[in-house]
Coordinates of C-alpha atoms in Angstrom, one line a residue:
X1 CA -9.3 -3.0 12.6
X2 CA -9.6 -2.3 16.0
X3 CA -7.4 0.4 18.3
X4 CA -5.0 -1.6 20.8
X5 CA -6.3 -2.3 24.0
X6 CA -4.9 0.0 25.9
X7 CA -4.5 2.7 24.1
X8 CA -9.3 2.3 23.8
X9 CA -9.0 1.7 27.4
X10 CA -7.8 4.9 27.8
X11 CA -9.3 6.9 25.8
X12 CA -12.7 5.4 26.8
X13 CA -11.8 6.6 30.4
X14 CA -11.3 10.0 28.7
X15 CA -14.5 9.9 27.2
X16 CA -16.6 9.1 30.2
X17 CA -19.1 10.9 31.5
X18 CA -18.8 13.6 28.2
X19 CA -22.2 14.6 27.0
X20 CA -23.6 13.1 23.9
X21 CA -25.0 16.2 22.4
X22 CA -21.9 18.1 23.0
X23 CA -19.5 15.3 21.7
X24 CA -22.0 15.1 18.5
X25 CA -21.9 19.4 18.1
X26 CA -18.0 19.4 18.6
X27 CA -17.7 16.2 16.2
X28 CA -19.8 18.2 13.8
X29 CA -17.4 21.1 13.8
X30 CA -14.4 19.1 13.7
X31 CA -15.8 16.9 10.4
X32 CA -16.9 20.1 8.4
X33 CA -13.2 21.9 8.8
X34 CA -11.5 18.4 7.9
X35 CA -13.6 17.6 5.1
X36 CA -13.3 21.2 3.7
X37 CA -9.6 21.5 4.4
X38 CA -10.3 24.7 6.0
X39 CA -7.1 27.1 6.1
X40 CA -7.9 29.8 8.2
X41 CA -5.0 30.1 10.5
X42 CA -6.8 28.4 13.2
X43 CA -6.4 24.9 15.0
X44 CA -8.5 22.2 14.0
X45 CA -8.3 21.3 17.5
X46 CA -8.7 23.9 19.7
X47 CA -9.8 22.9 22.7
X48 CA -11.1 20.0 25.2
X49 CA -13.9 19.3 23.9
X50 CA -12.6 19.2 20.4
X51 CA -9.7 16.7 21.1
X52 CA -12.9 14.5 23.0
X53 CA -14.3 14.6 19.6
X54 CA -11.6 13.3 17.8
X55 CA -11.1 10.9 19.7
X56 CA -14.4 9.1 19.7
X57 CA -14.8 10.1 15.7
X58 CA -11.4 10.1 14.1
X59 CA -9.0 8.6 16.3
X60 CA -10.1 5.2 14.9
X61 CA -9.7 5.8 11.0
X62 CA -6.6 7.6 11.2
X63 CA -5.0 5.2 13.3
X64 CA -6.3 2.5 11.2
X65 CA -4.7 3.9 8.0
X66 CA -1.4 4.8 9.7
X67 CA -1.2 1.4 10.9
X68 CA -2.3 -0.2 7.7
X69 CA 0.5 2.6 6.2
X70 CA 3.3 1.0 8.0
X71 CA 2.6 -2.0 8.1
X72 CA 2.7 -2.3 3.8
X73 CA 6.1 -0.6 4.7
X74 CA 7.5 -3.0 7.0
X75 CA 6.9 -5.6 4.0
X76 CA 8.8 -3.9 1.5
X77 CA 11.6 -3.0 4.2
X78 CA 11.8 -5.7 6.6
X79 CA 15.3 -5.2 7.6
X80 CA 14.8 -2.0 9.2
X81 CA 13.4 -1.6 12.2
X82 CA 13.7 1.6 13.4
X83 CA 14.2 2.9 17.2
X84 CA 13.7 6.3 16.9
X85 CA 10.2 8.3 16.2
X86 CA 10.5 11.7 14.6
X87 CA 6.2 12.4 14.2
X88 CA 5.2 16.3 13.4
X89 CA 1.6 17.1 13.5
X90 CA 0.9 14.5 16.0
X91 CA -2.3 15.4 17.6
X92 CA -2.7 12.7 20.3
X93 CA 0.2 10.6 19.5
X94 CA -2.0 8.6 16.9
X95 CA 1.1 7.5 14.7
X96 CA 3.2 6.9 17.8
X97 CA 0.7 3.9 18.4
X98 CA 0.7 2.7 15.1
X99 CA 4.2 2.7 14.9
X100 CA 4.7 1.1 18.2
X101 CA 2.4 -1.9 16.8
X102 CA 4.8 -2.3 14.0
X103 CA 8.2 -1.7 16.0
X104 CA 7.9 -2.4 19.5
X105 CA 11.4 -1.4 19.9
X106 CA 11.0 2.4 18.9
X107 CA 12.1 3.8 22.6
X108 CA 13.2 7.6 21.6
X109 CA 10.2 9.7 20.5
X110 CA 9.6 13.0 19.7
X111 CA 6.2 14.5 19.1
X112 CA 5.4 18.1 17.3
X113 CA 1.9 19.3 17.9
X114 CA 0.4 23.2 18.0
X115 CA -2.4 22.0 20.0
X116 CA -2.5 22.2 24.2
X117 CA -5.3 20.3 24.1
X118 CA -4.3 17.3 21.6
X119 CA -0.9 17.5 23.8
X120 CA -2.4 16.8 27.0
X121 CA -4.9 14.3 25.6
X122 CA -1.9 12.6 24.1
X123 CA 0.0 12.6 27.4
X124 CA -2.8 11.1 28.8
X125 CA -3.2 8.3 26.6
X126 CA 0.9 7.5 26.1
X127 CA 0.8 7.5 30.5
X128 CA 1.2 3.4 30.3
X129 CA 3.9 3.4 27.7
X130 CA 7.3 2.5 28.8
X131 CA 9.9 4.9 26.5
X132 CA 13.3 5.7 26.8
X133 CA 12.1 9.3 26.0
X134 CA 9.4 10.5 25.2
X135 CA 9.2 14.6 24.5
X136 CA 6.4 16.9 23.1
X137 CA 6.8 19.8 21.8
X138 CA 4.5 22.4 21.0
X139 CA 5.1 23.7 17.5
X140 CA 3.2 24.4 14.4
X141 CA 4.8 22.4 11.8
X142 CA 5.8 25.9 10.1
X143 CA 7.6 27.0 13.2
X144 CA 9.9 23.3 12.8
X145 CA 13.2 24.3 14.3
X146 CA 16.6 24.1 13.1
X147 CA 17.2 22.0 15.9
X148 CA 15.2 19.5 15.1
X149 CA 17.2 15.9 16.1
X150 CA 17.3 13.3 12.4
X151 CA 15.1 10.1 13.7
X152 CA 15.4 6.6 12.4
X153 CA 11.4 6.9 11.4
X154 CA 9.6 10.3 10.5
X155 CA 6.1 10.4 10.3
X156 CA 3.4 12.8 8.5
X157 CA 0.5 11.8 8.8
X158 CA -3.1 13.7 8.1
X159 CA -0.9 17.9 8.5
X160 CA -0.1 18.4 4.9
X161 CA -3.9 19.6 4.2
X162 CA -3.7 21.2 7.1
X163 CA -0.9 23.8 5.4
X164 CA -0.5 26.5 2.8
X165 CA 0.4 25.2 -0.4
X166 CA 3.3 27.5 -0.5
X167 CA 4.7 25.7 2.9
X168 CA 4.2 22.0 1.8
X169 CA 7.3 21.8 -0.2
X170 CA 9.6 23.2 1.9
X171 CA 8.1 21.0 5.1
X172 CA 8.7 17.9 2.7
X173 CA 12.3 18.8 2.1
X174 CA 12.9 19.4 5.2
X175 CA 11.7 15.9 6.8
X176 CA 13.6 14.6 4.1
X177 CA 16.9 15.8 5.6
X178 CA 16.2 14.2 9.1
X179 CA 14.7 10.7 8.1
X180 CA 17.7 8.3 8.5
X181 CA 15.9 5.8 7.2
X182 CA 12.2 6.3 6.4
X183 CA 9.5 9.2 5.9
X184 CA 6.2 8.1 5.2
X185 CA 3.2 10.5 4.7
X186 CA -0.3 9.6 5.4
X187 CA -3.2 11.9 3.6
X188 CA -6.9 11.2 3.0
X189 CA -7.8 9.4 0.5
X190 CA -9.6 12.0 -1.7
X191 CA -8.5 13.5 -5.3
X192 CA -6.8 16.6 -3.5
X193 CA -4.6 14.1 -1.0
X194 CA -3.8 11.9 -3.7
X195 CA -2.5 15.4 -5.3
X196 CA -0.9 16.2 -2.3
X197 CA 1.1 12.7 -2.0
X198 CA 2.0 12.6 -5.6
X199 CA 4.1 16.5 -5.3
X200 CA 5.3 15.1 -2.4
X201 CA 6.7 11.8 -4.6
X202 CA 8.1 14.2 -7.0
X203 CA 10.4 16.1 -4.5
X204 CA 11.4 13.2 -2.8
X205 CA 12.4 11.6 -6.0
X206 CA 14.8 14.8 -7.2
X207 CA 15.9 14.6 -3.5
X208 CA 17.3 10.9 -4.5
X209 CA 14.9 9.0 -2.4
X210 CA 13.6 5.4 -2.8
X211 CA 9.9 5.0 -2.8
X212 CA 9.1 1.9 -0.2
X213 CA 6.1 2.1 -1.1
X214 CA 2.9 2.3 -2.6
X215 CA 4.6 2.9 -5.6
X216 CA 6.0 0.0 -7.0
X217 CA 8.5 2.2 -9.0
X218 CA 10.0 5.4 -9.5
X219 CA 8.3 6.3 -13.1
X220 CA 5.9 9.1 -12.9
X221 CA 2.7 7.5 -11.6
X222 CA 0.2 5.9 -14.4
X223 CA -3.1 7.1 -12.7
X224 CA -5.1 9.8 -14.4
X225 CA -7.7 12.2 -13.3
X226 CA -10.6 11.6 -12.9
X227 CA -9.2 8.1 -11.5
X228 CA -6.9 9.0 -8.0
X229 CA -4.7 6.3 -5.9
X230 CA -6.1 5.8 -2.6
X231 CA -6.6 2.6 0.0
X232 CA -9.0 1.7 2.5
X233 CA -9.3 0.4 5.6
X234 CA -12.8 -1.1 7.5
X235 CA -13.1 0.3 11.2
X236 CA -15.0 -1.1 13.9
X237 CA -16.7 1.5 15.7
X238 CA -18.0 1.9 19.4
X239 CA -21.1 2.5 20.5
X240 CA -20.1 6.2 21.5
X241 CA -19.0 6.5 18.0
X242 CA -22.0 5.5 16.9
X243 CA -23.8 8.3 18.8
X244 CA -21.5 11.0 18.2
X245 CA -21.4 10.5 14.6
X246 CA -25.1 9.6 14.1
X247 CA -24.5 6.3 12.4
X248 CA -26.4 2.9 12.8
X249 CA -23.3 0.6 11.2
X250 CA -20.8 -1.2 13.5
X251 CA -17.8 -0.2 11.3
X252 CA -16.4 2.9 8.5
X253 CA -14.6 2.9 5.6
X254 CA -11.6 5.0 6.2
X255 CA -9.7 6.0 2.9
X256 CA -6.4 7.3 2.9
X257 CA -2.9 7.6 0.6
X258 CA 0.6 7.5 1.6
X259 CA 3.9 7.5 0.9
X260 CA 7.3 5.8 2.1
X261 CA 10.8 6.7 1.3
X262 CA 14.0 5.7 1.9
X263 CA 17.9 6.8 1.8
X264 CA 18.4 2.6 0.5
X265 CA 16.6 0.6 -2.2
X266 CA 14.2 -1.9 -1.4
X267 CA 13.5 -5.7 -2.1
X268 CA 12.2 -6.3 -5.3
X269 CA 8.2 -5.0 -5.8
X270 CA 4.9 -7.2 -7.0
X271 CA 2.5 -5.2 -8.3
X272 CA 0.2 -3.3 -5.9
X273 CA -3.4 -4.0 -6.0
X274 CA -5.3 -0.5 -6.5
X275 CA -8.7 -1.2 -6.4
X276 CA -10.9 -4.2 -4.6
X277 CA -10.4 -7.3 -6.6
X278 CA -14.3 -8.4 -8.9
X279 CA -14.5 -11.1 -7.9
X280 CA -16.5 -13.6 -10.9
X281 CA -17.6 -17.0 -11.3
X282 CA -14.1 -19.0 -11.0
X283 CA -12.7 -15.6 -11.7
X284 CA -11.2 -12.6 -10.1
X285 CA -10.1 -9.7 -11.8
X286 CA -7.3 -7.3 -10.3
X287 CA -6.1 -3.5 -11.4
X288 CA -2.1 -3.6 -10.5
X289 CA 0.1 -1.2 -11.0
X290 CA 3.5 -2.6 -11.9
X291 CA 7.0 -2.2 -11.2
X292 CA 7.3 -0.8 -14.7
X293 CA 5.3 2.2 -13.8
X294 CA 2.0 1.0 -16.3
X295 CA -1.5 0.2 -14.9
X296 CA -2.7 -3.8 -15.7
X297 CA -6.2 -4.9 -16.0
X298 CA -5.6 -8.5 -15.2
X299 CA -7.8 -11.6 -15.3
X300 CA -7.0 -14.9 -13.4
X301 CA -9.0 -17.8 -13.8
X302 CA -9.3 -21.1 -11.1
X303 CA -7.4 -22.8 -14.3
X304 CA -4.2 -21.0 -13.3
X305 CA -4.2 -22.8 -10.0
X306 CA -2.1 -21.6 -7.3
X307 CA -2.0 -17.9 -8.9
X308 CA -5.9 -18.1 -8.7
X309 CA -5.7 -19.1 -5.0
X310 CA -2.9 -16.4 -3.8
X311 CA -5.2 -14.4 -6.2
X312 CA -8.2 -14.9 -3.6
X313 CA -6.6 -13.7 -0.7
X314 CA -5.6 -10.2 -2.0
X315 CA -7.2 -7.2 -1.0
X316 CA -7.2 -3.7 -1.7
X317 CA -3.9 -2.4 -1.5
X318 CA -1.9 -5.7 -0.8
X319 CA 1.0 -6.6 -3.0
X320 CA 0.6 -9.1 -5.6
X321 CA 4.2 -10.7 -5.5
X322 CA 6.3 -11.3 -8.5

């Protein structure tokens, strides 16, 4: 997956003329506080140079897995089609992008982010987009106010590792109260996000919310530690990417979780593919979890026809369809 257009063309002009070593120092920084889910009170993203950094380094994975997010969503609720953007935590407007390459007709927008510099990068980048409103404003995701207006879509993507364990509930509950028709949650896909996602579920549930998706049910999830539920997504990286992040590969692996709820049931689940299919001789061999709620080890074999050919086009995460 690539980042649209304009939104690279952008960001590339951004980029230009920033120094390699000091994008590859700042990227540095930024990776070690994200990977160790530092809470120290302080912004990941603190100042220019910082917010140049994520955008060469992590603007591409975590637009990739919010896009990837929504899109699974869009399939399980293809009716709605929301106009309004509620996003908190929204560093440079990455989910407003992705959501935009869903539902082109989201015109009202409103963007929560702590950080001056992520702001201003993300006004930069959002300068070609033609909204009906389009308002930031500079919060902490603690400080949300009661004035906070409901949107159609509310988005939290990559913020909920970013707080106190103490604040996470409270946050969820109260995003609950102004989605009018969908939250969805985007977290890394490690052990502690999957953690994260799944306390999230469970509040969401006893708050009388529909899981969209991944979850093709509402029974308590059937994956066990040391096993975790998590996606990925391949990303094609630029050249400055490359260089900032000291890699030789064209592309990354970005894994993530999330999680979609709604006020109204969905269509009908499959069974969601949770791992990359094996793939055998005239075989293929898929792990599903079903609407049931249990994990299935399932085998199809070319003799099953055109379940072995819908069978080859899945891939990790799709839905296998009933």
């Amino acid at each position: 997956m690539e980042l649209p257009a304009g939104l690279r063309q952008v960001a590339d002009e951004i980029l230009e003329g920033v120094s390699v070593h000091d994008l590859r120092r700042a990227a540095e920084r930024l990776s070690r506080r994200y990977r160790g889910e530092v809470l120290d009170g302080r912004l990941h993203v603190s100042d220019a140079l910082a917010a140049k950094a994520y955008l060469a380094t992590r603007l591409p994975a975590t637009y990739a897995a919010i896009r990837q997010s929504l899109a699974e969503v869009a399939q399980r609720n293809a009716d709605c089609r929301p106009k309004s953007l509620l996003d908190i935590g929204s560093g440079p407007g990455t989910a407003l992008w992705a959501a935009l390459a869903e539902w082109p007709e989201i015109e009202d927008v409103v963007l929560v982010e702590a950080s001056l510099p992520m702001r201003e990068t993300g006004q930069q980048l959002a300068q070609s987009l033609a909204l009906k409103r389009l308002s930031w404003r500079a919060l902490n995701a603690e400080d949300l106010s009661a004035e906070t207006e409901p949107a159609e879509l509310v988005t939290l993507c990559y913020v909920l590792d970013e707080l106190a364990p103490a604040f996470r509930e409270l946050l969820v509950k109260r995003l609950w109260t102004l989605s009018l028709k969908m939250l969805v949650i985007v977290e890394p896909g490690t052990p502690a996000g999957w953690r994260r996602v799944m306390a999230a579920r469970e509040i969401l549930l006893e708050a009388g919310a529909h899981i969209l998706a991944p979850c093709p049910h509402h029974a308590p999830c059937p994956v066990a530690p040391p096993d975790w539920c998590h996606f990925s997504r391949r990303v094609a990286r630029s050249r400055l990417h490359r260089l900032a992040k000291g890699g030789d590969v064209p592309w990354e692996d970005e894994k993530f979780i999330y999680l979609a709820a709604s006020p109204t049931a969905p269509r009908q689940a499959g069974l969601r593919v949770l791992a990359p299919p094996r793939m055998g001789s005239g075989t293929i061999r898929l792990k599903l979890c079903g609407p049931e709620g249990k994990l299935e080890d399932r085998l199809i074999t070319r003799r099953e026809g055109p379940a072995f050919k819908a069978a080859r086009r899945l891939e990790w995460g799709d839905m296998l369809e009933p």
